[in-house]
Short mmCIF file of C-alpha atoms and ligand atoms in Angstrom, two decimals:
data_model
loop_
_atom_site.label_atom_id
_atom_site.label_comp_id
_atom_site.label_asym_id
_atom_site.label_seq_id
_atom_site.Cartn_x
_atom_site.Cartn_y
_atom_site.Cartn_z
CA MET A 1 55.56 49.07 -16.50
CA PHE A 2 53.16 52.04 -16.93
CA LEU A 3 55.20 54.27 -14.86
CA GLU A 4 58.67 54.79 -16.29
CA ARG A 5 59.42 57.52 -13.99
CA ILE A 6 57.57 59.26 -11.34
CA ILE A 7 57.83 63.01 -11.51
CA LEU A 8 56.87 64.41 -8.21
CA PRO A 9 55.45 67.74 -7.51
CA VAL A 10 58.06 69.88 -6.09
CA PHE A 11 57.24 71.76 -3.00
CA CYS A 12 58.84 75.17 -2.65
CA LEU A 13 59.88 75.73 0.85
CA GLY A 14 60.37 79.52 0.32
CA ILE A 15 63.40 81.39 -0.93
CA LYS A 16 65.92 81.29 1.91
CA VAL A 17 69.63 81.51 1.64
CA PHE A 18 70.15 79.56 4.77
CA PRO A 19 67.19 77.14 5.28
CA TRP A 20 67.95 76.39 8.90
CA ILE A 21 64.90 74.18 9.38
CA LEU A 22 64.74 71.34 11.78
CA ALA A 23 64.31 67.96 10.23
CA GLU A 24 61.06 67.50 12.28
CA GLU A 25 59.52 70.63 10.56
CA VAL A 26 59.91 69.25 7.28
CA ASP A 27 56.73 67.54 6.26
CA ILE A 28 57.12 63.98 5.01
CA ARG A 29 55.86 63.49 1.67
CA GLU A 30 54.12 60.20 0.84
CA VAL A 31 55.34 58.47 -2.46
CA ALA A 32 54.36 55.15 -3.72
CA ALA A 33 55.97 53.06 -6.72
CA ASP A 34 55.42 49.75 -8.20
CA LYS A 35 58.05 47.16 -7.59
CA GLY A 36 60.43 46.68 -10.43
CA THR A 37 60.04 50.26 -11.90
CA ASN A 38 62.59 52.97 -12.00
CA VAL A 39 61.77 55.96 -9.79
CA THR A 40 63.15 59.47 -9.71
CA ILE A 41 62.58 61.40 -6.38
CA PRO A 42 63.34 65.27 -6.73
CA CYS A 43 64.99 66.86 -3.64
CA GLY A 44 62.23 69.51 -2.87
CA GLY A 45 63.41 72.83 -2.17
CA LEU A 46 66.47 72.67 -4.13
CA LEU A 47 65.40 75.14 -6.74
CA VAL A 48 67.53 78.00 -5.32
CA LEU A 49 70.61 76.11 -4.58
CA PRO A 50 73.46 74.35 -6.61
CA ALA A 51 72.70 70.69 -6.95
CA SER A 52 76.19 69.43 -7.06
CA ASN A 53 76.75 68.66 -3.32
CA VAL A 54 73.16 67.12 -2.52
CA GLN A 55 73.23 64.25 -0.31
CA TRP A 56 70.48 61.50 0.19
CA VAL A 57 70.11 59.41 3.35
CA HIS A 58 67.91 56.33 3.47
CA ARG A 59 66.68 55.09 6.76
CA GLY A 60 69.74 56.92 8.42
CA ASN A 61 72.33 55.81 5.89
CA HIS A 62 73.89 57.35 2.97
CA THR A 63 72.13 55.76 -0.04
CA HIS A 64 74.10 53.91 -2.82
CA HIS A 65 71.65 54.88 -5.46
CA GLU A 66 72.53 57.31 -8.23
CA ILE A 67 72.14 61.24 -7.60
CA LEU A 68 71.25 62.98 -10.66
CA THR A 69 72.83 66.26 -11.76
CA ASP A 70 69.60 68.25 -10.57
CA GLY A 71 69.94 66.55 -7.21
CA SER A 72 67.16 64.10 -7.69
CA LEU A 73 67.65 60.41 -6.40
CA PHE A 74 67.28 57.80 -9.08
CA ILE A 75 66.43 54.26 -8.04
CA THR A 76 66.37 51.59 -10.73
CA LEU A 77 64.30 48.33 -10.40
CA ILE A 78 62.79 49.40 -7.14
CA GLY A 79 62.34 46.49 -4.65
CA SER A 80 60.81 46.09 -1.11
CA ASP A 81 64.27 46.87 0.48
CA ASP A 82 64.06 50.32 -1.03
CA ALA A 83 61.06 51.22 1.00
CA GLY A 84 61.19 53.76 3.82
CA LEU A 85 62.27 57.34 4.74
CA TYR A 86 64.46 59.35 2.31
CA GLU A 87 65.93 62.62 3.40
CA CYS A 88 67.93 64.96 1.08
CA GLY A 89 70.05 67.96 2.15
CA VAL A 90 73.12 69.75 1.29
CA GLU A 91 76.68 68.45 2.40
CA ASN A 92 77.87 70.04 5.70
CA GLU A 93 74.42 71.52 6.57
CA THR A 94 72.69 69.89 9.62
CA SER A 95 69.01 70.20 8.32
CA PHE A 96 67.26 68.28 5.63
CA LEU A 97 65.47 70.14 2.65
CA ASP A 98 63.17 67.32 2.01
CA ARG A 99 61.76 64.05 3.56
CA ILE A 100 59.97 61.37 1.56
CA ASN A 101 58.38 58.26 2.76
CA LEU A 102 58.62 55.72 -0.19
CA THR A 103 56.17 52.88 -0.17
CA VAL A 104 56.76 50.06 -2.60
CA ARG A 105 53.71 48.37 -4.18
CA THR A 106 54.07 44.70 -4.51
CA GLU A 107 52.18 41.48 -5.23
CA PRO A 108 49.86 40.67 -2.36
CA PRO A 109 51.44 39.16 0.56
CA PRO A 110 50.76 35.59 1.52
CA LEU A 111 47.18 35.02 2.84
CA VAL A 112 46.65 34.29 6.49
CA ASN A 113 44.64 31.80 8.79
CA VAL A 114 44.44 29.32 5.86
CA THR A 115 42.46 26.45 6.98
CA VAL A 116 40.91 23.40 5.35
CA HIS A 117 37.75 21.66 6.78
CA ALA A 118 37.50 18.15 5.00
CA SER A 119 34.51 15.70 5.18
CA THR A 120 34.61 12.42 3.18
CA ILE A 121 34.55 13.76 -0.34
CA LEU A 122 34.13 17.37 0.17
CA ALA A 123 36.35 20.11 1.49
CA LEU A 124 35.99 23.83 2.36
CA ILE A 125 39.20 26.19 2.24
CA LEU A 126 39.01 29.30 4.36
CA TRP A 127 41.40 32.18 4.34
CA ASN A 128 41.94 35.77 5.63
CA VAL A 129 43.58 38.75 3.72
CA ALA A 130 46.66 40.45 5.53
CA GLY A 131 47.09 43.09 2.83
CA ASP A 132 46.75 43.85 -0.93
CA GLY A 133 50.52 45.02 -1.44
CA GLY A 134 49.27 48.41 -2.53
CA HIS A 135 46.85 47.45 -5.43
CA PRO A 136 43.41 46.05 -4.98
CA ILE A 137 43.17 42.30 -5.14
CA ILE A 138 41.81 41.14 -8.56
CA ASP A 139 41.01 37.53 -7.64
CA PHE A 140 42.00 34.44 -5.50
CA THR A 141 43.13 31.23 -6.87
CA ALA A 142 43.07 27.78 -5.18
CA GLN A 143 44.30 24.36 -6.26
CA TYR A 144 44.80 20.97 -4.75
CA ARG A 145 46.71 17.61 -5.31
CA SER A 146 46.80 14.25 -3.73
CA ALA A 147 49.70 14.01 -1.00
CA ALA A 148 50.48 10.47 -1.88
CA PRO A 149 53.30 10.36 -4.36
CA VAL A 150 52.97 8.18 -7.43
CA ASN A 151 56.22 6.72 -8.53
CA GLY A 152 58.21 8.98 -6.23
CA SER A 153 56.56 12.24 -7.32
CA LEU A 154 53.45 14.23 -6.56
CA GLU A 155 50.79 14.73 -9.25
CA PRO A 156 50.53 18.20 -10.88
CA TRP A 157 48.16 20.52 -9.20
CA ARG A 158 44.57 20.39 -9.98
CA PRO A 159 42.31 23.53 -10.49
CA ILE A 160 39.44 24.33 -8.13
CA SER A 161 36.45 25.83 -9.75
CA PRO A 162 36.02 28.80 -10.18
CA ASN A 163 39.48 29.42 -11.32
CA HIS A 164 39.23 33.32 -10.51
CA ILE A 165 37.53 33.37 -7.03
CA SER A 166 35.99 36.68 -6.38
CA PRO A 167 37.86 39.32 -4.37
CA ASN A 168 35.22 39.57 -1.65
CA SER A 169 35.15 35.74 -1.03
CA ARG A 170 37.08 34.22 1.68
CA GLN A 171 36.29 30.42 1.08
CA VAL A 172 35.93 27.89 -1.77
CA ASP A 173 34.57 24.35 -1.78
CA VAL A 174 36.45 21.37 -3.32
CA TYR A 175 34.39 18.41 -4.57
CA HIS A 176 35.18 15.03 -5.89
CA LEU A 177 37.76 13.96 -3.23
CA GLU A 178 38.33 10.43 -2.10
CA PRO A 179 37.42 9.51 1.32
CA ASN A 180 40.31 8.83 3.85
CA ALA A 181 42.91 10.48 1.53
CA SER A 182 45.64 13.24 2.17
CA TYR A 183 45.49 16.22 0.06
CA TRP A 184 47.58 19.64 -0.31
CA PHE A 185 45.62 22.58 -0.99
CA ARG A 186 47.11 25.91 -1.86
CA VAL A 187 45.57 29.35 -2.26
CA TRP A 188 46.71 32.80 -3.22
CA ALA A 189 45.76 36.36 -4.13
CA THR A 190 46.62 38.21 -7.37
CA ASN A 191 46.69 42.07 -7.91
CA ALA A 192 47.67 44.25 -10.75
CA LEU A 193 51.47 43.34 -10.29
CA GLY A 194 50.91 39.49 -10.25
CA PRO A 195 50.22 36.70 -7.93
CA GLY A 196 51.40 36.35 -4.45
CA PRO A 197 52.95 33.50 -2.82
CA PRO A 198 50.96 30.52 -2.24
CA VAL A 199 50.07 29.16 1.14
CA GLU A 200 49.81 25.28 1.37
CA VAL A 201 47.75 23.39 3.84
CA LEU A 202 47.67 19.47 4.24
CA ALA A 203 44.42 17.96 5.06
CA THR A 204 42.93 14.25 5.25
CA THR A 205 39.37 13.46 4.18
CA LEU A 206 37.17 11.45 6.60
CA TYR A 207 35.74 7.90 5.92
CA SER A 208 32.32 7.80 7.61
CA ASP A 209 31.09 4.70 6.25
CA GLN A 210 29.53 2.51 8.78
CA GLU A 211 31.01 -0.66 7.42
CA ALA A 212 34.44 0.85 7.28
CA GLU A 213 34.23 1.96 10.98
CA LEU A 214 33.20 -1.51 12.08
CA TYR A 215 35.99 -2.97 9.89
CA LYS A 216 38.47 -0.82 11.53
CA HIS A 217 37.36 -1.66 15.09
CA PHE A 218 37.59 -5.29 14.20
CA LEU A 219 41.10 -4.69 12.86
CA GLU A 220 41.97 -2.75 15.88
CA GLY A 221 40.67 -5.69 17.98
CA SER A 222 42.57 -8.35 16.17
CA GLU A 223 45.81 -6.14 16.17
CA SER A 224 45.48 -5.62 20.07
CA PHE A 225 44.84 -9.45 20.61
CA ASP A 226 47.63 -11.27 22.24
CA THR A 227 48.26 -14.79 20.96
CA ARG A 228 49.88 -15.71 24.32
CA THR A 229 46.51 -15.18 25.98
CA TRP A 230 45.13 -17.75 23.62
CA VAL A 231 48.02 -20.16 24.31
CA ALA A 232 47.68 -19.89 28.01
CA ALA A 233 43.81 -20.49 27.85
CA VAL A 234 44.43 -23.53 25.80
CA CYS A 235 46.89 -24.90 28.28
CA VAL A 236 44.71 -24.45 31.18
CA VAL A 237 41.96 -26.39 29.29
CA MET A 238 44.36 -29.20 28.31
CA GLY A 239 45.53 -29.41 31.73
CA THR A 240 42.19 -29.61 33.30
CA LEU A 241 41.43 -32.33 30.79
CA VAL A 242 44.68 -34.37 31.68
CA VAL A 243 43.76 -34.02 35.47
CA LEU A 244 40.18 -35.19 34.79
CA ALA A 245 41.51 -38.19 32.65
CA ALA A 246 43.96 -39.25 35.36
CA GLY A 247 41.26 -39.02 38.12
CA THR A 248 38.74 -41.01 35.85
CA CYS A 249 41.55 -43.55 35.15
CA ALA A 250 42.27 -44.00 38.88
CA VAL A 251 38.70 -44.44 39.81
CA LEU A 252 38.09 -47.00 37.02
CA CYS A 253 41.26 -48.83 38.22
CA ARG A 254 40.10 -48.95 41.88
CA GLU A 255 36.71 -50.35 40.38
CA TRP A 256 38.56 -53.16 38.40
CA ARG A 257 40.92 -54.10 41.30
CA ARG A 258 38.07 -54.94 43.63
CA PRO A 259 36.81 -57.84 41.34
CA GLY A 260 40.32 -59.29 41.73
CA GLU A 261 42.56 -57.99 38.87
CA PRO A 262 45.37 -56.30 40.70
CA ASP A 263 47.86 -56.55 37.69
CA VAL A 264 46.24 -53.90 35.39
CA CYS A 265 46.89 -50.80 37.55
CA PRO A 266 50.05 -49.99 39.56
C1 NAG B 301 65.50 51.65 -15.66
O1 NAG B 301 66.90 52.11 -15.56
C2 NAG B 301 67.79 51.14 -16.29
C3 NAG B 301 69.16 51.85 -15.93
O2 NAG B 301 69.13 53.19 -16.35
C4 NAG B 301 67.59 51.14 -17.74
O3 NAG B 301 68.55 50.21 -18.30
C5 NAG B 301 66.06 50.35 -17.76
O4 NAG B 301 65.73 50.48 -19.14
C6 NAG B 301 65.15 51.27 -17.23
N1 NAG B 301 63.80 50.65 -17.14
C7 NAG B 301 62.70 51.32 -17.24
C8 NAG B 301 61.45 50.39 -17.36
O5 NAG B 301 62.55 52.44 -17.60
C1 NAG B 302 73.81 51.57 7.96
O1 NAG B 302 75.08 51.20 7.55
C2 NAG B 302 75.69 50.22 8.70
C3 NAG B 302 77.05 50.15 8.31
O2 NAG B 302 77.26 50.07 6.79
C4 NAG B 302 74.97 49.03 8.80
O3 NAG B 302 75.60 48.35 9.66
C5 NAG B 302 73.51 49.34 9.14
O4 NAG B 302 72.77 48.14 9.12
C6 NAG B 302 72.85 50.27 8.19
N1 NAG B 302 71.64 50.76 8.69
C7 NAG B 302 70.44 50.62 7.78
C8 NAG B 302 69.16 50.88 8.50
O5 NAG B 302 70.61 50.16 6.76
C1 NAG B 303 82.26 70.01 4.06
O1 NAG B 303 83.17 69.77 5.08
C2 NAG B 303 84.32 69.15 4.75
C3 NAG B 303 85.14 69.10 6.01
O2 NAG B 303 84.77 69.76 6.93
C4 NAG B 303 85.04 70.00 3.58
O3 NAG B 303 86.31 69.36 3.27
C5 NAG B 303 84.06 70.09 2.49
O4 NAG B 303 84.74 71.00 1.38
C6 NAG B 303 82.81 70.65 2.83
N1 NAG B 303 81.80 70.63 1.73
C7 NAG B 303 81.10 71.77 1.35
C8 NAG B 303 80.27 71.58 0.20
O5 NAG B 303 81.13 72.84 1.92
C1 NAG B 304 55.67 55.29 5.69
O1 NAG B 304 54.56 54.50 5.06
C2 NAG B 304 54.14 53.54 5.74
C3 NAG B 304 53.17 52.91 4.86
O2 NAG B 304 52.06 53.85 4.61
C4 NAG B 304 53.93 53.69 7.07
O3 NAG B 304 53.61 52.28 7.77
C5 NAG B 304 55.06 54.17 7.83
O4 NAG B 304 54.83 54.45 9.22
C6 NAG B 304 55.64 55.47 7.17
N1 NAG B 304 56.82 55.94 7.72
C7 NAG B 304 56.97 57.11 8.17
C8 NAG B 304 58.30 57.52 8.75
O5 NAG B 304 56.29 57.96 7.94
C1 NAG B 305 43.51 35.25 12.07
O1 NAG B 305 42.86 34.56 12.93
C2 NAG B 305 42.83 34.96 14.24
C3 NAG B 305 42.41 34.05 15.44
O2 NAG B 305 41.15 33.74 14.77
C4 NAG B 305 42.16 36.57 14.23
O3 NAG B 305 42.29 37.02 15.39
C5 NAG B 305 42.94 37.20 13.20
O4 NAG B 305 42.25 38.61 13.27
C6 NAG B 305 42.99 36.65 11.95
N1 NAG B 305 43.71 37.30 10.91
C7 NAG B 305 43.11 38.09 10.01
C8 NAG B 305 44.14 39.04 9.01
O5 NAG B 305 41.99 38.17 9.69
C1 NAG B 306 55.17 4.09 -12.52
O1 NAG B 306 56.23 3.73 -13.16
C2 NAG B 306 56.27 2.50 -14.01
C3 NAG B 306 57.58 2.22 -14.60
O2 NAG B 306 58.38 3.39 -14.79
C4 NAG B 306 55.08 2.64 -15.04
O3 NAG B 306 55.00 1.45 -15.62
C5 NAG B 306 53.81 3.12 -14.27
O4 NAG B 306 52.67 3.15 -15.21
C6 NAG B 306 53.99 4.19 -13.40
N1 NAG B 306 52.59 4.34 -12.73
C7 NAG B 306 52.04 5.49 -12.88
C8 NAG B 306 50.78 5.60 -12.00
O5 NAG B 306 52.36 6.36 -13.59
C1 NAG B 307 42.89 5.00 5.60
O1 NAG B 307 44.11 5.43 5.10
C2 NAG B 307 45.14 4.79 5.90
C3 NAG B 307 46.48 5.29 5.31
O2 NAG B 307 46.38 5.19 3.68
C4 NAG B 307 45.16 3.25 5.80
O3 NAG B 307 46.00 2.84 6.70
C5 NAG B 307 43.73 2.81 6.48
O4 NAG B 307 43.63 1.57 6.53
C6 NAG B 307 42.55 3.43 5.94
N1 NAG B 307 41.45 3.44 6.63
C7 NAG B 307 40.21 2.78 5.91
C8 NAG B 307 39.05 2.62 6.73
O5 NAG B 307 40.21 2.63 4.64
#
């Protein structure tokens, strides 16, 4: 990285043999470093003291990092866990000589409020920025792919034009989608230290085609149609026909019996 070591200005607290200064009275220095670099933090005010018994405290605990012979703290490959308040002092003294608030610059954090508004063949991806990690955001990148697996695996991510979305932008359009299809969309920010973690959102396109709508209603109707209703209706009709036929037969028999043929009907 471009900063191999950060040499910090040393604040001379004044030549005091016994610097009985309350911790609250030592100003906190703000120091920022890029993730993955080596950082050297001098213990300010040590110029007049022997540096052999300097102690460093990180967020209230003794730090495990190396203390150099001049009393400086040496942190290799700095990470997000190394951020926070550092205090240095001399062993057995109650006061601190220097206090440093270390900020670790990182890739941008995940974007927030990522939403996708899909129509039939278009989609609009929207997002908000929760921070830049310490370096200005250079650009955004968005990609998409079908959510339907082919042969058990998802297709590779497809780019969304433009590949480098302006850092002032908070949205991008996606074209040439299929209607009534599910897609994964993902978007992330990039700064000088690299890309931040992508945020993925699942969305399904609409099918507004009128025929498709009608077809769906027809299908829904046929799905909800109960065949038992149909069977009952047929039974009722058939039963009515049987009763009518029997009645007609009885009437006809009575008609035939009158002329004197009693053997035809019971
Ligand atoms: C950081 O410190 C480690 C250990 O001293 C060293 O091996 C490495 O080369 C240093 N890296 C840089 C970028 O200075
Ligand atoms: C300080 O050290 C103690 C014991 O090792 C540990 O439980 C605690 O979480 C540490 N505190 C911080 C802020 O790291
Ligand atoms: C700090 O105090 C301890 C015990 O009270 C003592 O053993 C040690 O020598 C002292 N260190 C210094 C640098 O005075
Ligand atoms: C250290 O800096 C960070 C970021 O600037 C800030 O949020 C935090 O409150 C500071 N901590 C102290 C103890 O000053
Ligand atoms: C995320 O959305 C909520 C609700 O719309 C809003 O209050 C909040 O400010 C948004 N977050 C950012 C970082 O813009
Ligand atoms: C799925 O796998 C079969 C056999 O491995 C292959 O013939 C077919 O082309 C594959 N389909 C796709 C869309 O890759
Ligand atoms: C929409 O897609 C779903 C799932 O792939 C499918 O079941 C449904 O029949 C489709 N609808 C239309 C109208 O194509």
